[in-house]
Amino acid sequence: TIMNVGKMATETLTTDHETDNEQNTQISKSIWRSRFPSTPWAYLIVLYAPVGLLLLVLRVCISLQALLYLLVVPDSFPLKRHFLRILYGVLGIVVTTEDTGLLSQESQVIVLNRISRFDHLLLQTVLRCKVLSTGSEQFLLSGLVNHKCLLGRDDETLIREAEKLVPSEVAEENHQTSKPSVPLAVYPEELPSNGQHSLMKFNTWPFGLTDKVQPIVIRATRPIGFGTTLTTAKSGGWGDLLWSLSLPFTHFHFRVLPPIVLKSNESLQSFTTHVQQNMAENLQLQCSSIGLVEVNAWLEALAGREAEARPRQTRQAEGDDGSPFIPIREFREVEHVVNHGQSPQVEEMVDQVRQVFPQVPAFAIRQDIMRTMNVDTTVLNIADGRLQFTPEEEEE
């Protein structure tokens, strides 16, 4: 029975390992962990550091004027977007647009990809809108723009909450024409990507608000030699913004795409996938089903592997290699082995592991058993390749 369970566990672990490897590769290409990519140009940042520091101090002082402008000047002011774009340019954040003529007056929901944690601040230079977000998303200085944070925890609740904000131009029941409201801007991705490999998973709730959405795609570039990443998996909005202020410039390009209409008999998930594929094709990227949960799991796995790579003495002192601490009663068993030779309990556990992995030397199993004092943990260590050994030939 133990042998069958071990074989099944090994096969399952192998299949899951291949799936995880494919997903982890996709995540590592879509999300940066480090602010500095591994390219020769990254070393220029060291030489640029004194200039960047002076530029940062100067632009921080100027940015206070931008914050004051956002607070004081109302969105209805006709020239606000133009003045704001000039002010952002002085701060080294250049915003350009393309195909703005495709913006439809009838579009009530606008969907955008995420490239940084302050995209919504730059969107104010493109059009008037109300930005929607959920509680799990990070939006820097959201109070400076027309922003609404939805409190729902599931798609149905979010849709019901957001439907109250969808603009309507004609009140048919009263036969009165009301003033047109600003459209809703939604970011379906749960977190920003690096914009180089694939779009992250799209949430479906924004596409349940209306049967017609207006996509806008965003690209960001920096000059050669200053290719630091816009954002990382663990960075915050302030860190991303300060890095942008310290570099010569960062170019954000907004491209408006034609509206996409929900087809008859098309499901909500199909409509979501259709819009995601359309935006990915225009950005020349791939579509992925990776969301915040998968990225967090990937980061935790990387942190675990980095901890295992530390010197063994440090791991044993800290107890961070994934194995449990040995309680006093079990430690006496290990002490008995060291002082008086082999312990019957340890040898019994070694025999159980040998039934599953007969090619593993007994002394290697014994060493791991003395550390874990658990058969299942040692079996998993062998299956995952964490136990180093030279295989023995099976006895006939």
XYZ file of C-alpha atoms in Angstrom:
396
model
C 0.000 0.000 0.000
C 2.788 2.388 0.879
C 4.527 1.585 -2.419
C 1.356 2.260 -4.444
C 0.735 5.519 -2.618
C 4.341 6.537 -3.216
C 4.126 5.803 -6.946
C 0.851 7.701 -7.259
C 2.302 10.628 -5.344
C 5.388 10.654 -7.548
C 3.324 10.621 -10.768
C 1.060 13.377 -9.480
C 4.018 15.473 -8.370
C 5.666 15.042 -11.769
C 2.550 16.163 -13.659
C 1.976 19.103 -11.339
C 5.661 20.008 -11.587
C 5.485 20.225 -15.401
C 2.331 22.361 -15.238
C 3.852 24.618 -12.609
C 7.041 25.007 -14.656
C 5.061 26.173 -17.690
C 3.011 28.601 -15.616
C 6.055 29.874 -13.710
C 7.862 30.524 -16.982
C 4.927 32.564 -18.225
C 4.771 34.550 -14.995
C 8.522 35.248 -14.998
C 8.210 36.676 -18.513
C 5.179 38.826 -17.660
C 6.137 40.121 -14.201
C 9.478 41.644 -13.235
C 10.930 40.810 -9.823
C 13.802 43.272 -10.052
C 13.871 46.945 -10.896
C 16.988 46.406 -13.016
C 16.859 43.903 -15.893
C 19.887 41.723 -16.509
C 21.280 43.713 -19.445
C 24.622 45.510 -19.906
C 22.757 48.836 -20.060
C 21.688 48.454 -16.435
C 25.176 49.463 -15.282
C 24.643 52.947 -16.732
C 22.180 53.639 -13.923
C 25.090 53.686 -11.478
C 26.822 56.442 -13.454
C 23.542 58.310 -13.856
C 22.645 58.149 -10.151
C 23.941 61.651 -9.115
C 22.115 63.316 -12.011
C 18.988 61.282 -11.329
C 18.984 62.316 -7.673
C 19.170 66.017 -8.545
C 16.454 65.581 -11.176
C 14.270 63.777 -8.662
C 14.518 66.579 -6.090
C 13.692 69.211 -8.731
C 10.734 67.283 -10.114
C 9.313 66.490 -6.691
C 9.069 70.231 -6.077
C 7.387 70.724 -9.454
C 5.038 67.786 -8.870
C 3.474 69.651 -5.957
C 2.086 72.064 -8.536
C 0.639 69.136 -10.481
C -1.061 67.834 -7.340
C -2.485 71.272 -6.604
C -3.696 71.550 -10.200
C -5.515 68.212 -9.957
C -7.184 69.260 -6.716
C -8.248 72.792 -7.633
C -9.128 72.708 -11.344
C -12.442 70.906 -12.043
C -12.642 68.151 -14.663
C -15.137 70.220 -16.651
C -12.505 72.866 -17.414
C -11.895 72.499 -21.190
C -8.117 72.994 -21.157
C -7.375 70.927 -18.057
C -6.212 67.853 -19.988
C -3.845 69.902 -22.182
C -2.274 71.795 -19.266
C -1.936 68.559 -17.331
C -0.166 66.863 -20.229
C 2.352 69.717 -20.431
C 2.927 69.555 -16.677
C 3.492 65.788 -16.818
C 5.975 66.346 -19.651
C 8.016 68.672 -17.435
C 8.077 65.871 -14.870
C 9.496 63.498 -17.486
C 6.229 61.627 -18.113
C 5.386 62.079 -21.783
C 1.836 61.134 -22.802
C 0.791 60.695 -26.422
C -2.429 59.409 -27.964
C -3.448 57.676 -31.185
C -6.794 57.208 -32.924
C -8.729 59.302 -30.403
C -11.309 59.850 -33.141
C -12.494 56.293 -32.494
C -13.781 57.292 -29.070
C -17.517 56.753 -29.243
C -19.911 59.101 -27.494
C -22.109 56.070 -26.820
C -19.383 54.106 -25.041
C -20.308 53.800 -21.385
C -17.475 51.480 -20.303
C -13.816 51.845 -21.265
C -11.396 48.981 -20.551
C -7.619 49.402 -20.378
C -4.592 47.213 -19.747
C -2.363 48.010 -16.777
C 1.273 48.946 -17.319
C 2.007 50.791 -14.052
C 0.392 51.659 -10.733
C -0.362 55.246 -11.793
C -1.968 54.701 -15.208
C -5.203 56.260 -13.956
C -3.447 59.583 -13.303
C -2.245 59.714 -16.907
C -5.649 58.712 -18.272
C -6.954 62.093 -17.148
C -4.922 63.681 -19.961
C -6.746 61.560 -22.554
C -10.433 61.855 -21.622
C -12.857 62.605 -18.832
C -13.955 59.469 -17.021
C -14.705 57.879 -13.654
C -12.154 55.224 -12.707
C -13.502 52.075 -11.035
C -11.429 49.720 -8.930
C -11.901 46.954 -6.379
C -10.498 46.717 -2.885
C -7.717 44.326 -3.983
C -6.201 46.823 -6.438
C -3.602 49.502 -5.687
C -4.283 52.926 -7.204
C -1.838 55.699 -6.339
C -3.376 59.052 -5.315
C -6.814 57.887 -6.398
C -8.395 60.730 -4.404
C -7.026 63.255 -6.920
C -9.124 61.884 -9.777
C -12.758 60.925 -10.311
C -12.458 57.499 -8.709
C -14.778 54.964 -7.107
C -13.654 51.881 -5.185
C -16.177 49.030 -5.316
C -16.584 47.009 -2.133
C -18.085 43.813 -3.588
C -16.193 40.535 -3.196
C -17.718 38.551 -6.067
C -18.595 39.304 -9.693
C -22.352 39.516 -9.157
C -22.019 42.005 -6.303
C -19.487 44.082 -8.244
C -21.749 44.195 -11.301
C -24.761 45.298 -9.241
C -22.683 47.967 -7.527
C -21.125 49.261 -10.743
C -24.379 49.244 -12.720
C -25.577 52.119 -10.557
C -22.694 54.201 -11.936
C -23.203 53.401 -15.628
C -24.107 56.701 -17.347
C -27.426 57.114 -19.121
C -28.308 59.976 -21.421
C -32.042 59.597 -21.786
C -34.533 59.049 -18.991
C -37.191 57.306 -21.049
C -39.715 56.981 -18.249
C -39.854 60.759 -17.800
C -39.217 61.613 -21.467
C -36.492 63.973 -20.322
C -32.986 64.252 -21.635
C -30.364 64.414 -18.935
C -26.822 65.677 -19.260
C -24.482 62.951 -20.490
C -22.295 61.548 -17.739
C -18.654 60.598 -18.052
C -17.920 56.971 -19.011
C -16.537 54.407 -16.590
C -12.869 53.388 -16.954
C -12.031 49.891 -15.735
C -8.786 47.907 -15.569
C -9.769 44.202 -15.888
C -6.265 42.992 -14.933
C -5.730 42.453 -11.203
C -2.133 43.682 -11.388
C 0.075 45.419 -13.964
C 2.270 43.400 -16.309
C 5.589 44.418 -17.824
C 3.941 44.838 -21.235
C 6.468 42.591 -22.974
C 5.026 39.078 -22.964
C 1.336 38.721 -22.134
C -1.723 40.371 -20.644
C -2.701 39.123 -17.220
C -6.021 37.449 -16.438
C -9.076 39.599 -17.163
C -11.837 39.794 -14.567
C -15.267 39.250 -16.102
C -17.349 41.680 -14.046
C -16.502 44.857 -16.087
C -17.929 43.185 -19.187
C -21.251 42.481 -17.501
C -22.080 46.187 -17.180
C -22.974 46.837 -20.814
C -23.071 45.102 -24.184
C -20.538 47.530 -25.695
C -17.062 48.380 -24.427
C -14.341 50.703 -25.737
C -10.807 49.249 -25.430
C -7.751 51.472 -24.971
C -4.274 49.932 -24.923
C -1.245 51.460 -23.202
C 2.436 51.061 -24.013
C 5.369 52.477 -22.072
C 8.991 52.932 -23.178
C 12.135 54.489 -21.790
C 15.332 55.644 -23.538
C 18.054 53.097 -24.264
C 20.323 52.738 -21.277
C 17.543 53.594 -18.802
C 15.478 50.457 -19.214
C 14.580 50.062 -15.552
C 11.231 48.390 -15.153
C 8.116 50.485 -14.601
C 6.921 48.281 -11.783
C 7.836 45.049 -10.043
C 5.828 42.306 -8.376
C 6.393 43.772 -4.909
C 6.800 47.483 -5.628
C 4.342 50.159 -4.566
C 2.903 53.086 -6.458
C 5.146 55.668 -4.791
C 8.296 53.746 -5.646
C 7.253 53.413 -9.281
C 6.444 57.120 -9.516
C 9.684 58.279 -7.895
C 11.723 56.115 -10.270
C 9.913 57.691 -13.219
C 10.653 61.178 -11.889
C 14.369 60.415 -11.533
C 14.862 59.173 -15.120
C 15.174 61.424 -18.202
C 11.670 60.559 -19.434
C 9.105 57.773 -19.719
C 6.836 57.651 -22.750
C 3.238 56.456 -22.271
C 1.281 55.905 -25.470
C -2.513 55.485 -25.389
C -4.115 53.936 -28.461
C -7.893 53.890 -28.815
C -9.381 50.778 -30.425
C -12.803 50.451 -32.062
C -15.685 49.571 -29.724
C -16.476 45.873 -29.304
C -20.118 44.793 -29.094
C -21.443 41.699 -27.332
C -22.694 39.191 -29.879
C -26.021 37.444 -29.543
C -25.839 34.246 -27.460
C -22.266 35.149 -26.407
C -21.453 34.309 -22.796
C -19.838 36.752 -20.400
C -16.615 34.720 -20.276
C -16.488 34.503 -24.074
C -17.015 38.254 -24.378
C -14.233 38.872 -21.857
C -11.851 36.579 -23.756
C -12.784 38.252 -27.050
C -11.851 41.709 -25.730
C -8.641 40.416 -24.140
C -7.542 38.781 -27.395
C -8.307 41.941 -29.359
C -6.218 44.086 -27.007
C -3.390 41.529 -26.926
C -3.216 41.414 -30.734
C -2.896 45.192 -30.934
C -0.127 45.112 -28.339
C 1.483 42.084 -30.023
C 1.289 40.175 -26.751
C -0.150 36.852 -25.637
C -3.212 36.229 -23.472
C -2.820 34.490 -20.136
C -5.079 33.235 -17.353
C -2.601 34.232 -14.636
C -3.957 36.423 -11.894
C -2.983 37.773 -8.511
C -3.343 34.392 -6.774
C -0.948 32.646 -9.166
C 1.619 35.456 -8.951
C 1.578 35.420 -5.138
C 2.036 31.636 -5.144
C 4.963 32.023 -7.559
C 6.606 34.614 -5.313
C 6.184 32.395 -2.261
C 7.725 29.439 -4.105
C 10.698 31.556 -5.181
C 11.183 32.794 -1.634
C 11.155 29.188 -0.415
C 13.768 28.103 -2.959
C 15.966 31.067 -2.084
C 15.741 30.099 1.584
C 16.758 26.527 0.750
C 19.760 27.838 -1.150
C 21.243 29.395 1.984
C 24.094 27.638 3.792
C 22.835 24.606 5.701
C 24.115 25.910 9.002
C 22.036 29.063 8.595
C 18.957 27.061 7.571
C 19.275 24.774 10.574
C 19.723 27.715 12.919
C 16.700 29.533 11.511
C 14.547 26.481 10.777
C 13.401 27.990 7.467
C 14.133 25.107 5.098
C 10.564 23.847 5.198
C 11.223 21.000 7.659
C 9.612 21.072 11.113
C 11.564 21.702 14.281
C 12.279 18.461 16.186
C 10.391 18.375 19.504
C 12.234 17.371 22.679
C 10.869 13.817 22.699
C 11.923 13.206 19.110
C 15.249 14.927 19.683
C 16.058 12.331 22.352
C 15.563 9.671 19.668
C 18.112 11.406 17.456
C 20.459 11.830 20.417
C 20.198 8.100 21.102
C 21.209 7.343 17.497
C 24.238 9.592 17.764
C 25.418 8.160 21.088
C 24.411 4.499 20.946
C 23.962 3.580 17.315
C 20.841 2.869 15.306
C 17.376 3.358 16.796
C 14.609 0.798 16.128
C 12.083 3.578 15.430
C 14.366 5.319 12.957
C 15.216 2.048 11.214
C 11.539 1.180 10.906
C 10.880 4.511 9.178
C 13.913 3.981 6.920
C 12.518 0.600 5.850
C 9.152 2.185 5.020
C 10.804 4.772 2.777
C 12.981 2.088 1.161
C 9.837 0.215 0.137
C 8.833 3.236 -1.963
C 12.322 4.233 -3.163
C 14.544 1.100 -3.089
C 17.208 2.833 -5.178
C 17.923 5.414 -2.454
C 20.776 4.424 -0.101
C 19.704 3.660 3.444
C 22.244 6.048 4.980
C 20.860 8.956 2.900
C 17.301 8.162 4.012
C 18.473 7.782 7.602
C 20.097 11.208 7.595
C 16.908 12.846 6.338
C 14.719 10.850 8.741
C 16.884 12.022 11.648
C 16.243 15.570 10.508
C 12.514 15.326 9.748
C 11.405 12.417 11.946
C 8.562 11.957 9.452
C 8.204 9.334 6.691
C 5.883 11.421 4.505
C 8.180 14.464 4.603
C 11.202 12.368 3.607
C 9.219 10.747 0.743
C 8.298 14.196 -0.551
C 11.903 15.390 -0.214
C 13.050 12.480 -2.389
C 10.253 12.960 -4.938
C 10.988 16.705 -5.224
C 14.721 16.123 -5.612
C 15.696 17.872 -2.392
C 17.600 14.822 -1.138
C 20.941 14.370 -2.890
C 22.193 10.761 -3.290
C 23.827 8.277 -5.658
C 21.251 5.620 -6.665
C 21.932 2.032 -5.706
C 21.290 -0.900 -7.987
C 18.214 -2.863 -6.907
C 19.022 -6.292 -5.431
C 17.512 -9.239 -7.261
